[in-house]
Coordinates of C-alpha atoms in Angstrom, one line a residue:
Chain B
X1 CA -152.0 150.1 -54.4
X2 CA -150.1 152.6 -56.5
X3 CA -146.9 151.4 -55.0
X4 CA -147.8 147.8 -55.6
X5 CA -148.6 148.6 -59.3
X6 CA -145.2 150.3 -59.6
X7 CA -143.4 147.3 -58.1
X8 CA -145.3 145.0 -60.4
X9 CA -144.1 147.0 -63.4
X10 CA -140.5 147.1 -62.4
X11 CA -137.7 145.3 -64.3
X12 CA -137.0 142.9 -61.6
X13 CA -140.7 141.9 -61.3
X14 CA -140.9 141.5 -65.0
X15 CA -137.9 139.2 -65.1
X16 CA -139.4 137.2 -62.2
X17 CA -142.7 136.7 -64.1
X18 CA -140.8 135.4 -67.1
X19 CA -138.6 133.0 -65.3
X20 CA -140.4 129.7 -64.4
X21 CA -137.3 128.5 -62.4
X22 CA -137.4 131.6 -60.2
X23 CA -141.1 131.2 -59.6
X24 CA -140.9 127.6 -58.6
X25 CA -137.9 128.3 -56.4
X26 CA -139.7 131.1 -54.8
X27 CA -142.7 129.0 -54.1
X28 CA -140.6 126.2 -52.6
X29 CA -138.5 128.5 -50.5
X30 CA -141.5 130.5 -49.2
X31 CA -143.4 127.3 -48.4
X32 CA -140.5 125.9 -46.4
X33 CA -139.8 129.2 -44.7
X34 CA -143.5 129.9 -43.8
X35 CA -144.1 126.3 -42.5
X36 CA -140.9 126.5 -40.5
X37 CA -141.9 129.9 -39.0
X38 CA -145.4 128.6 -38.2
X39 CA -144.2 125.2 -37.0
X40 CA -145.6 125.5 -33.4
X41 CA -149.1 126.1 -34.9
X42 CA -149.2 123.8 -37.9
X43 CA -147.0 120.8 -36.9
X44 CA -149.2 117.8 -36.2
X45 CA -147.1 116.9 -33.1
X46 CA -144.8 118.4 -30.6
X47 CA -141.6 116.4 -31.3
X48 CA -139.5 117.7 -28.4
X49 CA -142.0 117.5 -25.6
X50 CA -141.5 114.1 -24.0
X51 CA -145.0 114.2 -22.5
X52 CA -146.6 113.9 -25.9
X53 CA -144.4 111.1 -27.1
X54 CA -145.4 107.5 -27.1
X55 CA -142.6 105.0 -27.4
X56 CA -145.0 102.5 -28.8
X57 CA -145.3 104.8 -31.9
X58 CA -141.6 104.3 -32.6
X59 CA -140.4 103.2 -36.1
X60 CA -143.8 103.7 -37.7
X61 CA -143.3 103.6 -41.5
X62 CA -144.7 106.6 -43.4
X63 CA -148.4 106.6 -44.2
X64 CA -149.2 103.2 -42.6
X65 CA -150.9 102.7 -39.2
X66 CA -148.6 101.7 -36.3
X67 CA -149.0 98.0 -35.5
X68 CA -149.6 98.6 -31.7
X69 CA -151.3 102.0 -31.5
X70 CA -152.9 102.3 -34.9
X71 CA -151.7 105.9 -35.2
X72 CA -150.7 107.0 -38.7
X73 CA -147.9 109.5 -39.5
X74 CA -147.5 111.0 -42.9
X75 CA -143.7 110.8 -42.9
X76 CA -143.4 108.1 -40.3
X77 CA -141.7 108.3 -36.8
X78 CA -138.2 107.8 -35.5
X79 CA -137.1 105.4 -32.7
X80 CA -138.7 107.4 -29.9
X81 CA -142.0 107.8 -31.7
X82 CA -141.4 111.4 -32.8
X83 CA -143.3 112.4 -35.9
X84 CA -140.7 113.0 -38.7
X85 CA -142.8 115.8 -40.4
X86 CA -143.0 117.8 -37.1
X87 CA -139.3 117.2 -36.5
X88 CA -138.5 118.5 -40.0
X89 CA -140.7 121.6 -39.4
X90 CA -139.0 122.4 -36.1
X91 CA -135.6 121.5 -37.6
X92 CA -136.0 123.8 -40.6
X93 CA -136.9 126.5 -38.1
X94 CA -133.5 126.1 -36.4
X95 CA -131.6 125.7 -39.7
X96 CA -133.2 128.9 -41.1
X97 CA -132.6 130.8 -37.9
X98 CA -128.9 130.0 -37.8
X99 CA -128.6 130.6 -41.6
X100 CA -130.3 134.0 -41.5
X101 CA -128.5 135.1 -38.4
X102 CA -125.1 134.0 -39.7
X103 CA -125.6 135.8 -43.0
X104 CA -126.8 139.0 -41.3
X105 CA -123.7 138.8 -39.1
X106 CA -121.4 138.3 -42.1
X107 CA -123.2 141.0 -44.0
X108 CA -123.0 143.7 -41.2
X109 CA -119.4 142.8 -40.6
X110 CA -118.5 142.7 -44.3
X111 CA -120.3 146.0 -45.1
X112 CA -118.7 147.8 -42.2
X113 CA -115.2 146.6 -43.0
X114 CA -115.7 147.1 -46.7
X115 CA -116.9 150.7 -46.3
X116 CA -114.0 151.4 -44.0
X117 CA -111.5 149.9 -46.4
X118 CA -113.0 151.6 -49.4
X119 CA -113.4 155.0 -47.9
X120 CA -110.2 155.2 -45.9
X121 CA -107.9 153.5 -48.4
X122 CA -104.2 153.5 -47.4
X123 CA -102.8 151.0 -44.8
X124 CA -106.2 150.2 -43.3
X125 CA -107.4 149.1 -46.8
X126 CA -104.2 147.0 -47.4
X127 CA -104.4 145.4 -44.0
X128 CA -108.1 144.4 -44.3
X129 CA -107.7 143.1 -47.8
X130 CA -104.5 141.1 -46.8
X131 CA -106.5 139.5 -44.0
X132 CA -109.3 138.8 -46.5
X133 CA -106.9 137.3 -49.0
X134 CA -105.5 135.0 -46.3
X135 CA -109.0 134.0 -45.2
X136 CA -110.1 133.3 -48.8
X137 CA -107.3 130.8 -49.2
X138 CA -108.9 128.5 -46.6
X139 CA -112.3 126.8 -47.3
X140 CA -114.9 128.6 -45.3
X141 CA -116.3 125.4 -43.8
X142 CA -112.9 124.7 -42.3
X143 CA -112.7 128.2 -40.9
X144 CA -116.1 127.9 -39.3
X145 CA -115.2 124.6 -37.8
X146 CA -111.9 125.9 -36.4
X147 CA -113.5 129.0 -35.0
X148 CA -116.3 126.9 -33.5
X149 CA -113.8 124.5 -31.9
X150 CA -111.6 127.3 -30.5
X151 CA -114.7 129.2 -29.2
X152 CA -116.0 126.1 -27.6
X153 CA -112.7 125.7 -25.8
X154 CA -112.9 129.2 -24.3
X155 CA -116.5 128.9 -23.1
X156 CA -117.0 127.4 -19.5
X157 CA -118.4 123.9 -19.6
X158 CA -121.8 124.7 -18.0
X159 CA -122.6 127.3 -20.7
X160 CA -121.5 125.4 -23.7
X161 CA -124.9 123.9 -24.5
X162 CA -126.8 127.2 -24.0
X163 CA -124.4 129.2 -26.1
X164 CA -123.8 126.6 -28.8
X165 CA -126.3 128.1 -31.3
X166 CA -124.8 131.6 -30.9
X167 CA -121.3 130.3 -31.2
X168 CA -122.3 128.5 -34.3
X169 CA -123.9 131.7 -35.8
X170 CA -120.7 133.7 -35.1
X171 CA -118.4 131.0 -36.5
X172 CA -120.3 130.7 -39.8
X173 CA -120.7 134.5 -39.9
X174 CA -117.0 135.1 -39.3
X175 CA -116.1 132.5 -42.0
X176 CA -118.2 134.4 -44.6
X177 CA -117.6 138.1 -44.4
X178 CA -115.0 138.4 -47.1
X179 CA -117.2 138.4 -50.2
X180 CA -119.4 141.1 -48.8
X181 CA -116.4 143.2 -47.8
X182 CA -114.7 142.9 -51.2
X183 CA -117.8 143.9 -53.1
X184 CA -118.7 146.8 -50.8
X185 CA -115.0 148.0 -50.9
X186 CA -115.0 148.0 -54.7
X187 CA -118.2 149.9 -55.1
X188 CA -117.3 152.3 -52.3
X189 CA -114.0 153.1 -54.0
X190 CA -115.9 153.9 -57.2
X191 CA -118.6 155.9 -55.5
X192 CA -116.4 158.0 -53.3
X193 CA -114.9 159.8 -56.4
X194 CA -118.3 160.6 -57.9
X195 CA -119.5 164.2 -57.9
X196 CA -122.4 163.8 -55.5
X197 CA -119.9 162.7 -52.8
X198 CA -117.6 165.5 -53.6
X199 CA -120.5 167.9 -53.4
X200 CA -121.4 166.5 -50.0
X201 CA -117.8 166.8 -48.9
X202 CA -117.6 170.4 -50.1
X203 CA -120.7 171.5 -48.1
X204 CA -119.1 170.0 -45.0
X205 CA -121.1 166.8 -44.4
X206 CA -119.5 164.6 -41.8
X207 CA -117.6 161.7 -43.4
X208 CA -119.6 159.1 -41.3
X209 CA -122.8 160.6 -42.6
X210 CA -121.6 160.6 -46.2
X211 CA -120.6 156.9 -46.0
X212 CA -123.8 155.8 -44.2
X213 CA -126.5 157.8 -46.0
X214 CA -124.9 158.4 -49.5
X215 CA -122.5 155.6 -50.3
X216 CA -124.1 152.7 -48.4
X217 CA -127.4 152.8 -50.3
X218 CA -125.5 152.7 -53.6
X219 CA -123.6 149.6 -52.8
X220 CA -126.5 147.5 -51.5
X221 CA -127.6 146.0 -54.8
X222 CA -124.8 143.4 -55.2
X223 CA -124.8 142.8 -51.4
X224 CA -128.4 141.6 -51.7
X225 CA -127.4 139.0 -54.4
X226 CA -124.4 137.8 -52.3
X227 CA -126.6 137.6 -49.2
X228 CA -129.2 135.3 -51.0
X229 CA -126.6 133.0 -52.4
X230 CA -124.7 132.9 -49.1
X231 CA -127.9 132.1 -47.2
X232 CA -128.0 128.8 -49.0
X233 CA -124.3 128.3 -48.2
X234 CA -124.8 129.1 -44.6
X235 CA -127.7 126.7 -44.3
X236 CA -125.5 124.0 -45.8
X237 CA -122.6 124.9 -43.5
X238 CA -124.9 124.7 -40.5
X239 CA -126.2 121.3 -41.6
X240 CA -122.6 120.1 -42.2
X241 CA -121.4 121.1 -38.7
X242 CA -124.5 119.7 -37.0
X243 CA -124.2 116.5 -39.0
X244 CA -120.6 116.2 -37.8
X245 CA -122.0 116.6 -34.2
X246 CA -120.3 119.9 -33.5
X247 CA -123.1 122.3 -34.3
X248 CA -126.4 122.8 -32.5
X249 CA -127.0 120.9 -29.2
X250 CA -128.9 117.6 -29.5
X251 CA -131.8 119.3 -27.6
X252 CA -132.5 121.6 -30.5
X253 CA -132.0 119.4 -33.6
X254 CA -131.6 121.1 -37.0
X255 CA -132.0 119.4 -40.4
X256 CA -128.3 118.4 -40.2
X257 CA -128.8 116.8 -36.8
X258 CA -131.9 114.9 -38.1
X259 CA -129.8 113.5 -41.0
X260 CA -127.1 112.5 -38.6
X261 CA -129.8 110.6 -36.5
X262 CA -131.2 109.1 -39.7
X263 CA -127.9 107.8 -40.8
X264 CA -127.8 105.5 -37.8
X265 CA -131.0 103.8 -38.8
X266 CA -130.0 103.1 -42.4
X267 CA -128.8 99.6 -41.7
X268 CA -131.9 98.5 -39.8
X269 CA -134.1 99.5 -42.8
X270 CA -135.8 102.7 -41.4
X271 CA -134.9 104.7 -44.5
X272 CA -137.6 107.4 -43.9
X273 CA -135.8 108.8 -40.9
X274 CA -132.9 109.8 -43.2
X275 CA -134.6 110.5 -46.5
X276 CA -137.2 113.1 -45.6
X277 CA -134.9 115.5 -43.7
X278 CA -132.4 115.2 -46.5
X279 CA -135.0 116.1 -49.1
X280 CA -136.1 119.0 -47.0
X281 CA -132.5 120.3 -46.7
X282 CA -131.9 119.9 -50.4
X283 CA -135.1 121.6 -51.4
X284 CA -134.4 124.5 -49.1
X285 CA -130.8 125.0 -50.1
X286 CA -131.4 124.5 -53.8
X287 CA -134.4 126.8 -54.0
X288 CA -132.6 129.6 -52.1
X289 CA -129.6 129.1 -54.3
X290 CA -131.6 129.3 -57.6
X291 CA -133.3 132.4 -56.3
X292 CA -129.9 134.0 -55.7
X293 CA -128.8 133.1 -59.2
X294 CA -131.9 134.6 -60.7
X295 CA -131.5 137.7 -58.6
X296 CA -127.9 138.1 -59.8
X297 CA -129.0 138.0 -63.4
X298 CA -132.1 140.2 -62.9
X299 CA -130.0 142.9 -61.2
X300 CA -127.3 142.8 -63.8
X301 CA -128.1 145.5 -66.4
X302 CA -125.8 143.9 -68.9
X303 CA -127.9 140.8 -69.2
X304 CA -131.2 142.7 -69.9
Chain N
X1 CA -89.0 138.6 -58.2
X2 CA -87.0 138.1 -55.0
X3 CA -89.0 140.9 -53.3
X4 CA -92.2 139.2 -54.2
X5 CA -91.1 135.8 -52.9
X6 CA -89.8 137.4 -49.7
X7 CA -93.1 139.3 -49.2
X8 CA -95.1 136.1 -49.6
X9 CA -92.8 134.2 -47.2
X10 CA -93.1 136.9 -44.6
X11 CA -96.9 136.9 -45.0
X12 CA -97.0 133.1 -44.6
X13 CA -94.9 133.3 -41.4
X14 CA -97.2 136.0 -40.0
X15 CA -100.2 133.8 -40.7
X16 CA -98.5 130.9 -38.9
X17 CA -97.6 133.2 -36.0
X18 CA -101.3 134.3 -35.6
X19 CA -102.4 130.7 -35.7
X20 CA -99.8 129.7 -33.2
X21 CA -101.0 132.5 -30.9
X22 CA -104.5 131.2 -31.1
X23 CA -103.4 127.7 -30.4
X24 CA -101.1 128.9 -27.6
X25 CA -104.0 130.8 -25.9
X26 CA -106.1 127.6 -26.2
X27 CA -103.4 125.8 -24.3
X28 CA -102.8 128.4 -21.7
X29 CA -106.3 129.7 -20.9
X30 CA -108.7 126.8 -21.4
X31 CA -109.0 125.0 -18.1
X32 CA -106.2 124.9 -15.6
X33 CA -103.2 122.8 -16.8
X34 CA -102.0 122.3 -13.2
X35 CA -105.4 121.0 -12.0
X36 CA -105.6 118.7 -15.0
X37 CA -102.2 117.2 -14.4
X38 CA -102.2 116.8 -10.6
X39 CA -105.7 115.6 -9.7
X40 CA -107.5 116.4 -6.5
X41 CA -105.2 115.1 -3.8
X42 CA -102.3 117.5 -4.6
X43 CA -101.2 119.9 -1.9
X44 CA -100.8 123.6 -2.5
X45 CA -97.1 123.2 -2.4
X46 CA -97.2 120.5 -5.1
X47 CA -99.3 122.9 -7.2
X48 CA -96.8 125.8 -6.8
X49 CA -93.9 123.5 -7.6
X50 CA -95.6 122.2 -10.8
X51 CA -96.5 125.8 -11.8
X52 CA -92.9 126.8 -11.5
X53 CA -91.7 123.6 -13.3
X54 CA -94.1 124.1 -16.2
X55 CA -93.0 127.7 -16.5
X56 CA -96.4 129.1 -15.9
X57 CA -95.0 131.8 -13.7
X58 CA -92.8 133.1 -16.5
X59 CA -93.7 136.2 -18.5
X60 CA -96.3 135.4 -21.2
X61 CA -93.9 136.2 -24.0
X62 CA -91.4 133.7 -22.6
X63 CA -94.2 131.1 -22.4
X64 CA -95.2 131.8 -26.0
X65 CA -91.6 131.3 -27.1
X66 CA -91.4 128.0 -25.2
X67 CA -94.7 126.9 -26.8
X68 CA -93.3 127.8 -30.3
X69 CA -90.0 126.0 -29.8
X70 CA -91.8 122.9 -28.5
X71 CA -94.4 123.1 -31.3
X72 CA -91.6 123.2 -33.9
X73 CA -90.2 119.9 -32.5
X74 CA -93.7 118.4 -32.6
X75 CA -94.2 118.4 -28.8
X76 CA -97.8 119.1 -27.9
X77 CA -98.1 117.1 -24.7
X78 CA -100.7 114.5 -23.9
X79 CA -104.2 114.3 -25.2
X80 CA -106.6 114.9 -22.3
X81 CA -109.0 112.3 -23.6
X82 CA -106.7 109.5 -24.8
X83 CA -103.7 110.1 -22.5
X84 CA -101.3 109.6 -25.4
X85 CA -98.7 112.0 -26.9
X86 CA -100.6 114.2 -29.4
X87 CA -97.9 113.9 -32.0
X88 CA -98.0 110.1 -31.8
X89 CA -101.8 110.2 -32.3
X90 CA -101.6 112.5 -35.3
X91 CA -98.8 110.6 -36.9
X92 CA -100.5 107.3 -36.5
X93 CA -103.6 108.7 -38.2
X94 CA -101.9 110.8 -40.9
X95 CA -101.4 107.9 -43.4
X96 CA -105.2 107.2 -43.5
X97 CA -106.0 110.9 -44.3
X98 CA -103.1 111.3 -46.8
X99 CA -104.0 108.1 -48.7
X100 CA -107.6 109.1 -48.9
X101 CA -106.8 112.7 -50.0
X102 CA -104.2 111.7 -52.5
X103 CA -106.3 109.0 -54.2
X104 CA -109.3 111.4 -54.3
X105 CA -107.1 114.1 -55.8
X106 CA -105.7 111.8 -58.5
X107 CA -109.0 110.3 -59.4
X108 CA -110.7 113.7 -59.5
X109 CA -108.0 115.0 -61.7
X110 CA -107.9 112.1 -64.2
X111 CA -111.7 111.6 -64.4
X112 CA -112.3 115.4 -64.4
X113 CA -109.8 116.0 -67.3
X114 CA -111.2 113.0 -69.2
X115 CA -114.8 114.0 -68.9
X116 CA -113.9 117.7 -69.5
X117 CA -112.2 116.8 -72.8
X118 CA -115.1 114.5 -73.8
X119 CA -117.8 117.0 -73.1
X120 CA -115.9 119.7 -74.9
X121 CA -115.3 117.6 -78.0
X122 CA -118.9 116.2 -78.2
X123 CA -120.6 119.4 -77.2
X124 CA -124.1 118.5 -78.5
X125 CA -124.1 114.8 -77.7
X126 CA -126.5 113.1 -75.3
X127 CA -123.6 111.8 -73.3
X128 CA -122.2 115.3 -72.7
X129 CA -125.5 116.8 -71.8
X130 CA -126.3 114.1 -69.2
X131 CA -122.7 114.4 -67.8
X132 CA -123.2 118.2 -67.4
X133 CA -126.6 117.6 -65.8
X134 CA -125.2 115.1 -63.3
X135 CA -122.3 117.4 -62.5
X136 CA -124.8 120.1 -61.4
X137 CA -126.0 117.7 -58.8
X138 CA -122.4 117.1 -57.8
X139 CA -121.9 120.8 -57.2
X140 CA -125.1 121.4 -55.3
X141 CA -125.3 118.4 -53.0
X142 CA -123.5 118.9 -49.7
X143 CA -120.5 116.5 -49.2
X144 CA -121.9 114.7 -46.2
X145 CA -125.2 114.0 -48.0
X146 CA -123.3 112.5 -51.0
X147 CA -121.5 110.2 -48.6
X148 CA -124.7 109.2 -46.8
X149 CA -126.5 108.5 -50.0
X150 CA -123.6 106.4 -51.4
X151 CA -123.6 104.3 -48.2
X152 CA -127.4 103.8 -48.6
X153 CA -127.2 102.7 -52.2
X154 CA -123.9 100.7 -52.4
X155 CA -123.4 99.5 -48.8
X156 CA -127.0 99.0 -47.5
X157 CA -129.1 98.2 -50.5
X158 CA -126.6 96.6 -52.9
X159 CA -124.1 95.5 -50.3
X160 CA -121.2 95.8 -52.8
X161 CA -118.8 97.9 -50.7
X162 CA -118.1 98.4 -47.0
X163 CA -119.6 101.5 -45.4
X164 CA -117.0 102.3 -42.7
X165 CA -113.4 102.0 -41.7
X166 CA -110.3 101.3 -43.7
X167 CA -110.6 97.5 -44.0
X168 CA -107.4 95.5 -43.3
X169 CA -104.3 97.6 -43.3
X170 CA -100.7 96.6 -43.7
X171 CA -98.1 98.1 -41.3
X172 CA -95.0 99.3 -43.1
X173 CA -93.1 100.6 -40.1
X174 CA -94.2 104.1 -39.6
X175 CA -96.9 104.0 -42.3
X176 CA -100.0 101.9 -42.5
X177 CA -101.5 101.4 -45.9
X178 CA -104.8 100.0 -47.1
X179 CA -103.6 99.6 -50.7
X180 CA -102.2 96.1 -50.3
X181 CA -105.3 94.3 -49.1
X182 CA -108.6 93.5 -51.0
X183 CA -110.7 94.9 -48.1
X184 CA -108.5 98.0 -47.9
X185 CA -109.0 98.9 -51.5
X186 CA -112.7 98.2 -51.4
X187 CA -113.1 100.5 -48.3
X188 CA -111.4 103.3 -50.3
X189 CA -114.0 103.4 -53.1
X190 CA -116.9 105.2 -51.5
X191 CA -114.9 107.7 -49.4
X192 CA -112.8 108.6 -52.5
X193 CA -116.0 109.2 -54.6
X194 CA -117.5 111.3 -51.8
X195 CA -114.4 113.4 -51.3
X196 CA -113.4 113.7 -55.0
X197 CA -116.8 114.4 -56.6
X198 CA -116.9 118.1 -56.0
X199 CA -113.3 118.6 -57.1
X200 CA -114.0 116.4 -60.1
X201 CA -116.9 118.5 -61.3
X202 CA -114.9 121.6 -60.8
X203 CA -112.0 120.3 -62.9
X204 CA -114.3 119.0 -65.5
X205 CA -116.1 122.3 -66.0
X206 CA -112.9 124.2 -66.0
X207 CA -111.3 121.8 -68.6
X208 CA -114.5 122.0 -70.7
X209 CA -114.7 125.7 -70.9
X210 CA -110.9 126.1 -71.4
X211 CA -111.0 123.5 -74.2
X212 CA -113.9 125.2 -75.9
X213 CA -112.0 128.5 -75.7
X214 CA -108.8 127.0 -77.2
X215 CA -110.6 125.1 -79.9
X216 CA -111.8 128.4 -81.3
X217 CA -108.4 129.9 -81.6
X218 CA -106.5 130.5 -84.9
X219 CA -103.7 128.1 -84.2
X220 CA -106.1 125.2 -84.0
X221 CA -107.6 126.2 -87.3
X222 CA -104.1 126.4 -88.7
X223 CA -103.3 123.0 -87.4
X224 CA -106.4 121.6 -89.1
X225 CA -105.4 123.4 -92.3
X226 CA -102.0 121.7 -92.1
X227 CA -103.9 118.4 -92.1
X228 CA -102.9 117.2 -88.7
X229 CA -105.0 114.3 -87.3
X230 CA -107.8 115.1 -84.9
X231 CA -106.0 113.3 -82.2
X232 CA -102.8 115.4 -82.6
X233 CA -104.9 118.6 -82.6
X234 CA -107.1 117.7 -79.6
X235 CA -104.5 116.3 -77.4
X236 CA -101.2 117.6 -78.6
X237 CA -102.3 121.2 -79.1
X238 CA -105.6 122.0 -77.4
X239 CA -105.4 119.9 -74.2
X240 CA -101.7 120.9 -73.6
X241 CA -102.6 124.5 -73.6
X242 CA -105.6 124.1 -71.3
X243 CA -103.6 122.2 -68.7
X244 CA -101.6 125.1 -67.2
X245 CA -104.5 126.8 -65.4
X246 CA -106.0 123.4 -64.6
X247 CA -102.9 122.2 -62.9
X248 CA -102.7 125.3 -60.7
X249 CA -106.3 125.1 -59.7
X250 CA -105.9 121.4 -59.0
X251 CA -102.9 122.1 -56.8
X252 CA -104.9 124.7 -54.9
X253 CA -107.7 122.2 -54.5
X254 CA -105.4 119.8 -52.7
X255 CA -105.8 121.9 -49.6
X256 CA -109.6 121.8 -49.8
X257 CA -109.5 118.0 -50.2
X258 CA -107.6 117.7 -47.0
X259 CA -110.0 120.1 -45.3
X260 CA -113.1 118.3 -46.7
X261 CA -111.6 115.0 -45.6
X262 CA -112.8 116.0 -42.1
X263 CA -116.4 115.5 -43.3
X264 CA -115.8 112.4 -45.4
X265 CA -113.8 110.8 -42.5
X266 CA -116.7 111.4 -40.1
X267 CA -119.3 110.0 -42.5
X268 CA -117.3 106.8 -43.1
X269 CA -115.7 106.5 -39.7
X270 CA -112.3 106.7 -41.5
X271 CA -109.6 106.6 -38.9
X272 CA -107.9 109.8 -40.1
X273 CA -106.7 113.1 -38.6
X274 CA -110.0 114.9 -39.5
X275 CA -112.1 112.5 -37.5
X276 CA -109.6 112.8 -34.6
X277 CA -110.1 116.6 -34.8
X278 CA -113.9 116.4 -34.7
X279 CA -113.7 114.1 -31.7
X280 CA -111.4 116.5 -30.0
X281 CA -113.8 119.4 -30.6
X282 CA -116.7 117.4 -29.1
X283 CA -114.7 116.6 -26.0
X284 CA -112.7 119.9 -25.9
X285 CA -109.4 118.0 -26.0
X286 CA -107.3 121.1 -26.2
X287 CA -103.8 119.7 -27.1
X288 CA -105.2 117.8 -30.1
X289 CA -107.2 120.8 -31.2
X290 CA -104.2 123.1 -30.9
X291 CA -101.9 120.7 -32.8
X292 CA -104.5 120.1 -35.6
X293 CA -105.0 123.8 -35.9
X294 CA -101.3 124.3 -36.5
X295 CA -100.9 121.3 -38.8
X296 CA -103.8 122.2 -41.1
X297 CA -102.8 125.9 -41.3
X298 CA -99.3 124.9 -42.1
X299 CA -100.4 122.6 -44.9
X300 CA -102.6 125.3 -46.3
X301 CA -99.9 128.0 -46.0
X302 CA -97.4 125.8 -47.8
X303 CA -99.7 124.8 -50.6
X304 CA -100.8 128.5 -51.2
X305 CA -97.2 129.6 -51.1
X306 CA -96.2 127.0 -53.7
X307 CA -99.2 127.8 -56.0
X308 CA -98.5 131.5 -55.8
X309 CA -94.9 130.9 -56.7
X310 CA -96.0 128.6 -59.6
X311 CA -98.4 131.2 -60.9
X312 CA -95.6 133.7 -60.9
X313 CA -93.4 131.3 -62.8
X314 CA -96.1 130.3 -65.3
X315 CA -97.7 133.6 -66.0
X316 CA -95.4 136.5 -66.8
X317 CA -98.3 139.0 -66.8
X318 CA -98.5 138.7 -63.0
X319 CA -95.0 140.2 -62.6
X320 CA -96.2 143.5 -64.1
X321 CA -99.4 143.6 -62.0
X322 CA -97.5 143.0 -58.8
X323 CA -95.2 145.9 -59.5
X324 CA -98.1 148.3 -59.6
X325 CA -98.3 150.5 -56.5
X326 CA -101.0 150.3 -53.9
X327 CA -101.7 146.6 -54.1

């Protein structure tokens, strides 16, 4: 309880309680994340179990009973009688999983390379930062797409579907490590000349240990901000690739795949198949993005 | 100056070599080229002969060199999926992509600068505030969603504009253009908005903040004191000085436009190079992938090189920075 009270009194919590935008964004993001995680228990239907689908339920408009079966679906159904709400819950699960995993991948890679570059300096630093410069001059979605395409080429045909999600995570992660590495490198260069690091060096602490247990904790603040904002970017990148048909396999549709499917039904008038997944994607990406913006301002001492 | 240019050129060549290496290994190690070319009835001797003739027994460095020298002349072999020369495929689709990218870039620049100036000059107006609010949506909506929503509103509901393809095109020898026909021009509208919206908001926000900055400076006050007309001050003095960074950013964005054309082309089934690439990724059509990889990297490297050199010419401060050791 004591710890909770202390957290409640902290600057960040204070700024949170006084920012309506951050609170609404947090509520939206948490609702989506929770319902995605709990999808198998709270979803009204099992959209990807063919045994539970009834083709007669197909193209039921939202909120109205189906003409043949009399079943009602809150957000309607698609051509195969899949409940859109359940498909969105399961889709958000995959989008969030890929997004989180890609950001963690990018973060670990960026922090490691950033620490090495900042601590070692010299040619290692120049080389890594040169690579970072070159990568930053390409848009990250293009890099992710190119890595995904190349990796797909190298994977044997029978494993492509199974590995697709992991290849996707690695491609988005690899396209996104540079901001983490740059920030960590900058902070590490500042920290390594401070007195506590010199003291640790003088008493003979192993360099790896200095970097991991002394420098790393001091550079994590900005990393957290970048990670939040880049979670939103990674979710959008995943949705874009899946929309283009080069992301997750069709057996595990994410929000991007659902939008791709929905686009096909626009001309026949089944607008709900497109609209609801798009709204879910937007709500998710926007709320995470706003949270990231708020966190950046809250952790910036100059803005207090 | 010369050292800086040389270093940038060497760096660009290194990048291209790395990309070429990736695309070479795609060619060499994905699938078996001999099996792909001969089919199932070939004898062992046929295979050995073809291996020798293709140079697959040569040392890997020699093979890489052969690949490079063929790539420079634009020879990437046949597409696995379409059985046509890759370079022919790309060249036949390049005009579509370039027309789309060019028009998007120009529209984004003109509208972006115009709206930027307008919102900077009427900072408190209802018009500016609503433009700024709409621009927030432009930045946060993913490109593909903008495209899909535009199709929904303007092609499905209102039926004003076509939702896919280039319309009728006119063949001008080696270039096909959609500018000359009614349907070609109508087909351009939605893809151009989709592709240009993000760059437009970017340019608009940049122009707006630069203008606000410049309008506060002393020489603008001085110009007002001299009794110059508002028009001369706003456009002759303020806008002129904001345009230098804007032009460089806009140039840099040209690469992004070509990259994002991949998404727009897929949404609108635009018969361009980007859509070709997406298809080749789906079907693992290695020669097309390898050629596109090299082409898009080359475009980017050249654009970045030019912009870097332009920066250097435009901004004398950079020359001092570059001379500092360690960076």
